[in-house]
PDB file of C-alpha atoms in Angstrom:
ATOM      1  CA  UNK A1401       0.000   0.000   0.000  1.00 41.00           C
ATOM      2  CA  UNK A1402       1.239   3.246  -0.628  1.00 42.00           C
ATOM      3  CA  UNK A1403       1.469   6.798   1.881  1.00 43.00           C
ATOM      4  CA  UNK A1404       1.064   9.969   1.605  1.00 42.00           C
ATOM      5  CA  UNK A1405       4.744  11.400   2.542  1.00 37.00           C
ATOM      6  CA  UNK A1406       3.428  14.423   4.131  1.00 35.00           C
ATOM      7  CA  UNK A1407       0.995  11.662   6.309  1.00 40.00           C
ATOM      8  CA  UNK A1408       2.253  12.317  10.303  1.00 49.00           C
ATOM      9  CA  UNK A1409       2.066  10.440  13.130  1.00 45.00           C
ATOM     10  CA  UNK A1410      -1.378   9.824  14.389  1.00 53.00           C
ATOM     11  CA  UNK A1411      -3.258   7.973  16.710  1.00 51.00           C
ATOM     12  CA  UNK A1412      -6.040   5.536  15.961  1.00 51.00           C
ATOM     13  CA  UNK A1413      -9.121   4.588  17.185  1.00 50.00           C
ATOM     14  CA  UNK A1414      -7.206   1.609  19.307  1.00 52.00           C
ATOM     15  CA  UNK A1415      -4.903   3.672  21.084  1.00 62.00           C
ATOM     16  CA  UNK A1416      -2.156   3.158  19.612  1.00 77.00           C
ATOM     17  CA  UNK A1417       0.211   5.798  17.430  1.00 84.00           C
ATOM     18  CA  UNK A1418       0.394   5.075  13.355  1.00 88.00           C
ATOM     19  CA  UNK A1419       3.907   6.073  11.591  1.00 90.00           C
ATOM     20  CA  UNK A1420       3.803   5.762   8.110  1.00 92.00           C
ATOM     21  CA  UNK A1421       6.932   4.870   5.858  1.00 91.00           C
ATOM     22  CA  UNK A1422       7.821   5.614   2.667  1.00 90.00           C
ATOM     23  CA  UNK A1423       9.954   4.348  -0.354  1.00 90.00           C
ATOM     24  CA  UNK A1424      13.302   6.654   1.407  1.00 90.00           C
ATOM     25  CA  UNK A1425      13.121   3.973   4.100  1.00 91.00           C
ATOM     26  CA  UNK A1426      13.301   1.134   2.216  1.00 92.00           C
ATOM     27  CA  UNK A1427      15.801  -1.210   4.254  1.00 93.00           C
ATOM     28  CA  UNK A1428      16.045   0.808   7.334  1.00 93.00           C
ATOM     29  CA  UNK A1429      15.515  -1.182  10.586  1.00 93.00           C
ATOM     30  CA  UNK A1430      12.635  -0.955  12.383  1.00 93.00           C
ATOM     31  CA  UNK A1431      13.628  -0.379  15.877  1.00 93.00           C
ATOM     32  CA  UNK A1432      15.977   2.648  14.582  1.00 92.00           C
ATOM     33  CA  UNK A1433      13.176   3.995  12.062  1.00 93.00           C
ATOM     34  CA  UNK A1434      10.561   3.609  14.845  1.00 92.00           C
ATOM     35  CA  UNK A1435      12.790   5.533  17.315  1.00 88.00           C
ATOM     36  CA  UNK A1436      13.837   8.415  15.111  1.00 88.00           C
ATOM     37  CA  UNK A1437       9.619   8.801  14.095  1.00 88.00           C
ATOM     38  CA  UNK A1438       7.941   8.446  17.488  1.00 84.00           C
ATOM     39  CA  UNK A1439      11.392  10.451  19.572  1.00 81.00           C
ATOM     40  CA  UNK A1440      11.912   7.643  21.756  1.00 82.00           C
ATOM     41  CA  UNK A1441      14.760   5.556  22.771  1.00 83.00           C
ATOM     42  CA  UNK A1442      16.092   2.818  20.394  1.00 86.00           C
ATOM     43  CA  UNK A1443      15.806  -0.087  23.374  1.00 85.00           C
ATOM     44  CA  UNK A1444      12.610   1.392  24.493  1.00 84.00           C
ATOM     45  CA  UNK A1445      11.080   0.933  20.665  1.00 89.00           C
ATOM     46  CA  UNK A1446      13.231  -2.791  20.951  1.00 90.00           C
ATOM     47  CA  UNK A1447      11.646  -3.441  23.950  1.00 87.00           C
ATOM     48  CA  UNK A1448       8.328  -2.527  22.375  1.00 89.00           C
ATOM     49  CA  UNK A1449       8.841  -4.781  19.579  1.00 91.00           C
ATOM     50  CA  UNK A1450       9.683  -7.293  21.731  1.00 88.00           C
ATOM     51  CA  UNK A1451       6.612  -7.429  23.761  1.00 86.00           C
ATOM     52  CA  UNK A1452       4.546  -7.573  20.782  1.00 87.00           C
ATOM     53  CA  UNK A1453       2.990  -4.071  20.669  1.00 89.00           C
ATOM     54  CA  UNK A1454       4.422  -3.298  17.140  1.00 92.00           C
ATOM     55  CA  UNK A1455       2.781  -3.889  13.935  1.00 92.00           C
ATOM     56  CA  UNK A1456       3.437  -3.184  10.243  1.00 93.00           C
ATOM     57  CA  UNK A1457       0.407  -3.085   8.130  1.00 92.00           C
ATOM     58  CA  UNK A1458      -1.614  -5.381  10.695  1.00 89.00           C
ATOM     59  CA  UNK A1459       1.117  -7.833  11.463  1.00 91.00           C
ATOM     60  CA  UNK A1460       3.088  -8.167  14.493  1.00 93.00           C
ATOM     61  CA  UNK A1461       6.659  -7.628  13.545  1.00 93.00           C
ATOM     62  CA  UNK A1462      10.270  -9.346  14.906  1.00 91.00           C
ATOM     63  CA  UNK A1463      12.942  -7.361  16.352  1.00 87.00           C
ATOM     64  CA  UNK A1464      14.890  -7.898  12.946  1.00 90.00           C
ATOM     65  CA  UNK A1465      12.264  -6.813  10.549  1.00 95.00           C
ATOM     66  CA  UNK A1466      13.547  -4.190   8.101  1.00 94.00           C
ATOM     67  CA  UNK A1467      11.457  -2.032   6.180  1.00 94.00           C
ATOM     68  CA  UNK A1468      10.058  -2.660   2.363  1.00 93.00           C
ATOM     69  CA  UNK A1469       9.001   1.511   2.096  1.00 90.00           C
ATOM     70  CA  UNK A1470       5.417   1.134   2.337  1.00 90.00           C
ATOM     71  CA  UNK A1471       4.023  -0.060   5.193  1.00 91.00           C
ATOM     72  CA  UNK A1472       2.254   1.467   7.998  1.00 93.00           C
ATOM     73  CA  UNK A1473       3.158   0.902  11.381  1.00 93.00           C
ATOM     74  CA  UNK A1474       1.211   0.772  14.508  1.00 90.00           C
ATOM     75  CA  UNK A1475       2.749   1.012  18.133  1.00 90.00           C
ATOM     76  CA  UNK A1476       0.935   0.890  21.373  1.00 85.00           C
ATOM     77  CA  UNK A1477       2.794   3.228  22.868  1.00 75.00           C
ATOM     78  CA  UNK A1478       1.244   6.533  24.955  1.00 68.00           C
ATOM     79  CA  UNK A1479       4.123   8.837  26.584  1.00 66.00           C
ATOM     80  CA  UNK A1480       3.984   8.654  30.213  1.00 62.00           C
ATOM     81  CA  UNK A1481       1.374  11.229  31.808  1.00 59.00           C
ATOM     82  CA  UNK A1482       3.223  13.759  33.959  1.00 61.00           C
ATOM     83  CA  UNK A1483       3.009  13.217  38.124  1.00 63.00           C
ATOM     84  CA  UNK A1484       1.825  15.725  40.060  1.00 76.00           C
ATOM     85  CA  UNK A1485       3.546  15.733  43.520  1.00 82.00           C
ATOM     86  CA  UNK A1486       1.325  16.642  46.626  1.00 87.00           C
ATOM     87  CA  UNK A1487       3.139  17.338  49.616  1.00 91.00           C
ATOM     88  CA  UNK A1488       2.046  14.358  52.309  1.00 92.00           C
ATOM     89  CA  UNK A1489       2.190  15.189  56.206  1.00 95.00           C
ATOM     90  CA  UNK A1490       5.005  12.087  56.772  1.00 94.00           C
ATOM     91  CA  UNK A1491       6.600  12.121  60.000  1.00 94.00           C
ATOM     92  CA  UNK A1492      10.592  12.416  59.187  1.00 95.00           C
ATOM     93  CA  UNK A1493      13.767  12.105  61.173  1.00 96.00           C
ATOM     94  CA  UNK A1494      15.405  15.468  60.397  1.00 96.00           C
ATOM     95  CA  UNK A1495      18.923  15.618  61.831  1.00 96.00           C
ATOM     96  CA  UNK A1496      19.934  19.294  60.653  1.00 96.00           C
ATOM     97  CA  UNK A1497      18.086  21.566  58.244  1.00 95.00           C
ATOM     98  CA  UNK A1498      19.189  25.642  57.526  1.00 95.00           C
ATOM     99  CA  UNK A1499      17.861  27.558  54.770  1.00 93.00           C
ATOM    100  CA  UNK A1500      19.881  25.857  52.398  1.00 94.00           C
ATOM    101  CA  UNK A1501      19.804  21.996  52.963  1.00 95.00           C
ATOM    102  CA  UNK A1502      18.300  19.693  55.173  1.00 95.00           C
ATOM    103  CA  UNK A1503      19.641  16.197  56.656  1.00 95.00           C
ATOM    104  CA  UNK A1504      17.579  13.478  57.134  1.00 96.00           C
ATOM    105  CA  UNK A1505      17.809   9.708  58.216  1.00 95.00           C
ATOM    106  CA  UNK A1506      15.647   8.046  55.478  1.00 95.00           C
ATOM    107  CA  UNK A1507      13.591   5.000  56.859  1.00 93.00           C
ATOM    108  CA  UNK A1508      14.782   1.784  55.157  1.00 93.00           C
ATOM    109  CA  UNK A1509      11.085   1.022  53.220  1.00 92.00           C
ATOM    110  CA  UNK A1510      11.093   4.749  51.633  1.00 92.00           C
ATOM    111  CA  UNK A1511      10.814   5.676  48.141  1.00 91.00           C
ATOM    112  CA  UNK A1512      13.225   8.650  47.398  1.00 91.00           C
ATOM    113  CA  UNK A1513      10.807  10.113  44.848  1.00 87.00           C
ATOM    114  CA  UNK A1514       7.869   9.257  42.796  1.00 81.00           C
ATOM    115  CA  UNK A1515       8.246   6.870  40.101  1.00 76.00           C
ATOM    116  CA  UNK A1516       5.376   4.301  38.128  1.00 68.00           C
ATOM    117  CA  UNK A1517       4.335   2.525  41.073  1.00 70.00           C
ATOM    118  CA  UNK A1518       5.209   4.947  43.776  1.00 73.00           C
ATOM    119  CA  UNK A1519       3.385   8.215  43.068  1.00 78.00           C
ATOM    120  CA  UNK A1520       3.031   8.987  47.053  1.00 87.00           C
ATOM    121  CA  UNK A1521       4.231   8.472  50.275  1.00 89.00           C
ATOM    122  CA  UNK A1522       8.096   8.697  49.100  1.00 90.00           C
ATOM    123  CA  UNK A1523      10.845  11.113  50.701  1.00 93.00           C
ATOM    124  CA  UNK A1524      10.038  14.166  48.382  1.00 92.00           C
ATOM    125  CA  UNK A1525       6.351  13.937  49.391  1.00 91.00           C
ATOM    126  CA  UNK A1526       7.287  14.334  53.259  1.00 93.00           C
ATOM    127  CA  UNK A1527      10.103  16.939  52.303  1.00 92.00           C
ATOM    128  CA  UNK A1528       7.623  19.124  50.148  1.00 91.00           C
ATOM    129  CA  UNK A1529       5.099  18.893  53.385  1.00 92.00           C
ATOM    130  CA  UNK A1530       8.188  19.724  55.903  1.00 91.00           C
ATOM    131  CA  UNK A1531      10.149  22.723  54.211  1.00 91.00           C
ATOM    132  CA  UNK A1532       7.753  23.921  51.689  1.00 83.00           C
ATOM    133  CA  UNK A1533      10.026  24.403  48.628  1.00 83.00           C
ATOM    134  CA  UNK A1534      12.945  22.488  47.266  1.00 88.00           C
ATOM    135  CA  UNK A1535      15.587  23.209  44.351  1.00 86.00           C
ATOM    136  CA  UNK A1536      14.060  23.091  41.348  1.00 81.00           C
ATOM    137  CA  UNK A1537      17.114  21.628  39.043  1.00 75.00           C
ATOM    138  CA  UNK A1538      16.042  18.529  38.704  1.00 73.00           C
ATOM    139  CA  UNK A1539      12.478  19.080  37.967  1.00 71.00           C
ATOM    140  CA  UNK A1540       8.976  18.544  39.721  1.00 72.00           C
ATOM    141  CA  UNK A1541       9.675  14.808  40.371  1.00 72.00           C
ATOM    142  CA  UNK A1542      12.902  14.821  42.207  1.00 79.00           C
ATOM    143  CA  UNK A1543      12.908  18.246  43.455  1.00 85.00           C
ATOM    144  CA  UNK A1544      16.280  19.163  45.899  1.00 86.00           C
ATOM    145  CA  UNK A1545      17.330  15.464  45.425  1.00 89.00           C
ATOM    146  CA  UNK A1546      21.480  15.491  44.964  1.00 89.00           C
ATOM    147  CA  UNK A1547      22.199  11.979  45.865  1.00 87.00           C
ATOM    148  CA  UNK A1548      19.540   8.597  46.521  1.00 84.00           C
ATOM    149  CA  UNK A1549      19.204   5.929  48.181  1.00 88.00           C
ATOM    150  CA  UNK A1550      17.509   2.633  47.636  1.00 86.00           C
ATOM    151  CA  UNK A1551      13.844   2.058  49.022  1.00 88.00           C
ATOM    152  CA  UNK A1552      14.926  -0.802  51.265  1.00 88.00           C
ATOM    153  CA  UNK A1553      18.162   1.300  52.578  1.00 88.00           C
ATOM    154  CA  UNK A1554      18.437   3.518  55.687  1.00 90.00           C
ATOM    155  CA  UNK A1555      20.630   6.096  55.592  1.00 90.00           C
ATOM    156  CA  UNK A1556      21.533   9.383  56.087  1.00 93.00           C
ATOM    157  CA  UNK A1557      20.388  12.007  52.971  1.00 94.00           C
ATOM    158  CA  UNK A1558      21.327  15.336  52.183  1.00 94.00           C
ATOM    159  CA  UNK A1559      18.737  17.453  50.502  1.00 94.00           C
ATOM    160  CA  UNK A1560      19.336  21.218  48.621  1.00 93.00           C
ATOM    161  CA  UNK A1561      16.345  23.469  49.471  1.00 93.00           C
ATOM    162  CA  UNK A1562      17.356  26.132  46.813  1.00 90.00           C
ATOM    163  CA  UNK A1563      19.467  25.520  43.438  1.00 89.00           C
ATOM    164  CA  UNK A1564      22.955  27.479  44.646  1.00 90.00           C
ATOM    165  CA  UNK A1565      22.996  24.811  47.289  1.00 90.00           C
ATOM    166  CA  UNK A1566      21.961  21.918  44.878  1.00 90.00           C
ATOM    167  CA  UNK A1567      25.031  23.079  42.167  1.00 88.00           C
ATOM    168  CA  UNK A1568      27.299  23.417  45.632  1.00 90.00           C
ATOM    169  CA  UNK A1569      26.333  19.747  46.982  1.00 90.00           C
ATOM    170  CA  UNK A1570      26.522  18.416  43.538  1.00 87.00           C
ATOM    171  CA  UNK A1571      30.109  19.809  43.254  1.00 88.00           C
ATOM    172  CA  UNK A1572      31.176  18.272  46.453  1.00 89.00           C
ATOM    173  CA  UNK A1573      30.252  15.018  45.391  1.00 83.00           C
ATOM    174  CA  UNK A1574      31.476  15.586  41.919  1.00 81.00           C
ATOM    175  CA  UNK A1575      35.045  16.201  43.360  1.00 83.00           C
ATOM    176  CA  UNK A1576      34.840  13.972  46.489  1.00 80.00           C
ATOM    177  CA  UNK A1577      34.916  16.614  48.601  1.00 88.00           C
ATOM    178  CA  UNK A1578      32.495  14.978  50.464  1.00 85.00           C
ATOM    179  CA  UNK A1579      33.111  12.354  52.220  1.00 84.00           C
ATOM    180  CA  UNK A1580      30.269   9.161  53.525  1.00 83.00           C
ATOM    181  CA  UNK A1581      30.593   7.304  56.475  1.00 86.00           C
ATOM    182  CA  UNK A1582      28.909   4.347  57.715  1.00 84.00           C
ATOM    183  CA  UNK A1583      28.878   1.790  60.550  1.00 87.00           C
ATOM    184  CA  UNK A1584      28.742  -1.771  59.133  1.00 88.00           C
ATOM    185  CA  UNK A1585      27.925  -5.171  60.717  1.00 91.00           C
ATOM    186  CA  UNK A1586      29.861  -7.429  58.803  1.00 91.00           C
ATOM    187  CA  UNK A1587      29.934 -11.453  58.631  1.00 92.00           C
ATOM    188  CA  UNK A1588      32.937 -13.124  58.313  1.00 91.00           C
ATOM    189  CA  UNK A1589      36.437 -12.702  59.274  1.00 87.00           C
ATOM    190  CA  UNK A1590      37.826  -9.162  58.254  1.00 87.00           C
ATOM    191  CA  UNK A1591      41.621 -10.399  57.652  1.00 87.00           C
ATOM    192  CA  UNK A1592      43.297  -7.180  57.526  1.00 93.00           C
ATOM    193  CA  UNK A1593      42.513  -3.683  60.301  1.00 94.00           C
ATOM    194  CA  UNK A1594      42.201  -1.513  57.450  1.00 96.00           C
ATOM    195  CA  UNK A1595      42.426  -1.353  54.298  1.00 95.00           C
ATOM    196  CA  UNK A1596      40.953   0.497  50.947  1.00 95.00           C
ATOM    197  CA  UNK A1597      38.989  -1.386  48.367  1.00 92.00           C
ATOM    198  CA  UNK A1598      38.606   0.061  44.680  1.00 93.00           C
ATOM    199  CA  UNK A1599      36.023  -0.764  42.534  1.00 94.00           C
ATOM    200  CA  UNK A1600      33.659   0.731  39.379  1.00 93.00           C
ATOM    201  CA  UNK A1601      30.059   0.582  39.996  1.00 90.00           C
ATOM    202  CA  UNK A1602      27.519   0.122  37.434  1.00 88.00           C
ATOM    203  CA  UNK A1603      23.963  -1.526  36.267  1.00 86.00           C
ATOM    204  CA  UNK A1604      24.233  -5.481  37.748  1.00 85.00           C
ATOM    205  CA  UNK A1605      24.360  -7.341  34.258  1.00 83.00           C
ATOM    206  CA  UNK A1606      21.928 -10.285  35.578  1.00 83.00           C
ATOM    207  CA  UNK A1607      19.323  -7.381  37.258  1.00 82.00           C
ATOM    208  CA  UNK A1608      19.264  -3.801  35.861  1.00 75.00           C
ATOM    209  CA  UNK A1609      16.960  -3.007  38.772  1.00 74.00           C
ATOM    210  CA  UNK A1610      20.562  -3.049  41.118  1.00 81.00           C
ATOM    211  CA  UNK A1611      23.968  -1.529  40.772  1.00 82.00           C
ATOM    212  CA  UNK A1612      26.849  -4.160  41.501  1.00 88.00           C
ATOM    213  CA  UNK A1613      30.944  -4.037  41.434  1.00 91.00           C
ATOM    214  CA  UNK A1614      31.481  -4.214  37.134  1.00 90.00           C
ATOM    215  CA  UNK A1615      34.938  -4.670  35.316  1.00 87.00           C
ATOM    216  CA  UNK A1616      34.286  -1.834  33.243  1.00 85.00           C
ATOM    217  CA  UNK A1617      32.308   1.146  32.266  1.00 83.00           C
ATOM    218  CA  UNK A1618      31.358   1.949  35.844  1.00 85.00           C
ATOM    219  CA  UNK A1619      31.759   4.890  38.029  1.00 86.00           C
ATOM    220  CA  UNK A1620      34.741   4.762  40.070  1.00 88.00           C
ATOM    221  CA  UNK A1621      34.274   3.510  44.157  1.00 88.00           C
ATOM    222  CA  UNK A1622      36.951   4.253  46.686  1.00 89.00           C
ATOM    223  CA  UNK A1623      36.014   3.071  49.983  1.00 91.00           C
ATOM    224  CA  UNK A1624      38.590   3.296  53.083  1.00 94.00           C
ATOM    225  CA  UNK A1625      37.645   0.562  55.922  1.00 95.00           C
ATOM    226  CA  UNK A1626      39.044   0.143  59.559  1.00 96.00           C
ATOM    227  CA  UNK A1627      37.794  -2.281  61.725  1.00 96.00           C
ATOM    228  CA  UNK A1628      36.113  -1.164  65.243  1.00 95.00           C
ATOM    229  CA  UNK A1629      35.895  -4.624  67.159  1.00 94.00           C
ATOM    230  CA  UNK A1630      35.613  -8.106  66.263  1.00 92.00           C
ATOM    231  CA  UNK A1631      32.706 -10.448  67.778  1.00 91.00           C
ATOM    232  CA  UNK A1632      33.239 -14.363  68.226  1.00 87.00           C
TER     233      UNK A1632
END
């Protein structure tokens, strides 16, 4: 069938966004004419094919499916509605706040900041309640945020209020400046007092959910240890 060239991206009656292709596409991939059309991410059109939710001219295609020129596509795809974040009344331990930053001890169970799946109760929710305003550099999701933690890890956060202090905290942890520590229960027999271990951290290979210890292409982790007491 053929297109009109000047035809744009619609959507249809099913929900789902039609991208037509013409003869200048002829042998193009799918996945990278699919992502250049619709703006999105070539794994996150891969990932669409994958899952079935792509079809050319009423056919579900296969991740390797290159294009003859003239079909039109159909994708399931709708772009992620925007979260509005309400501030929640959440009790918080706050260890230090000024008019710049705030310190708090983050409850191991928290959500930093909203995500799918966690559009309340997380950290910015409380901190929104508790101070009001927070910088505004990294947008309305993860207002004031400079660092995060994991939901099911406790720990000590550090959170800009305005944007001079977010670009100052940012720097510090930039250039190591700043420096974490933490008390750590550990099982096993520590062989040596001290010691420093060097590592890269990245996305866990197996889980993409977790960071782990990588050979390469992660960010660069210097921790210094010294043992307080061993336990029998």
């Amino acid at each position: 069938m053929e297109h009109d060239e000047k035809q744009r991206i619609t959507a249809d009656d099913g929900g789902a966004l039609t991208v037509p292709a013409s003869a200048d596409d002829r042998d193009a991939r799918a996945d990278i004419f699919l992502a250049k059309s619709l703006a999105l991410s070539r794994s996150n059109v891969q990932k669409l094919i994958k899952s079935g939710l792509v079809q050319a001219d009423g056919k579900v295609i296969r991740q390797n499916y290159r294009l003859r020129g003239d079909e039109l596509f159909a994708v399931a795809y709708r772009p992620p509605q925007p979260i509005k974040v309400e501030p929640e009344n959440i009790p918080l331990n706050i260890l230090y706040q000024n008019d710049d930053f705030i310190v708090v001890d983050k409850a191991r169970g928290m959500v930093v900041h909203p995500a799918a799946g966690n559009h309340v109760g997380t950290l910015v929710n409380a901190l929104l309640y508790h101070c009001g305003g927070l910088s505004g550099i990294n947008g309305c999701i993860r207002p004031g945020i400079v660092h995060r933690l994991d939901k099911d890890t406790s720990g000590v956060m550090v959170v800009a209020k305005n944007d001079d202090a977010h670009v100052d905290l940012s720097a510090q942890i930039h250039d190591k400046t700043a420096v974490r520590e933490y008390l750590a229960l550990v099982h096993g027999a520590v062989k040596a007092a001290a010691g420093t271990v060097r590592t890269l951290l990245g996305r866990d290979p197996q889980d993409r959910q977790k960071m782990a210890a990588v050979a390469k292409g992660g960010r660069e982790a210097v921790t210094h240890y010294w043992v307080l007491e061993c336990f029998p």
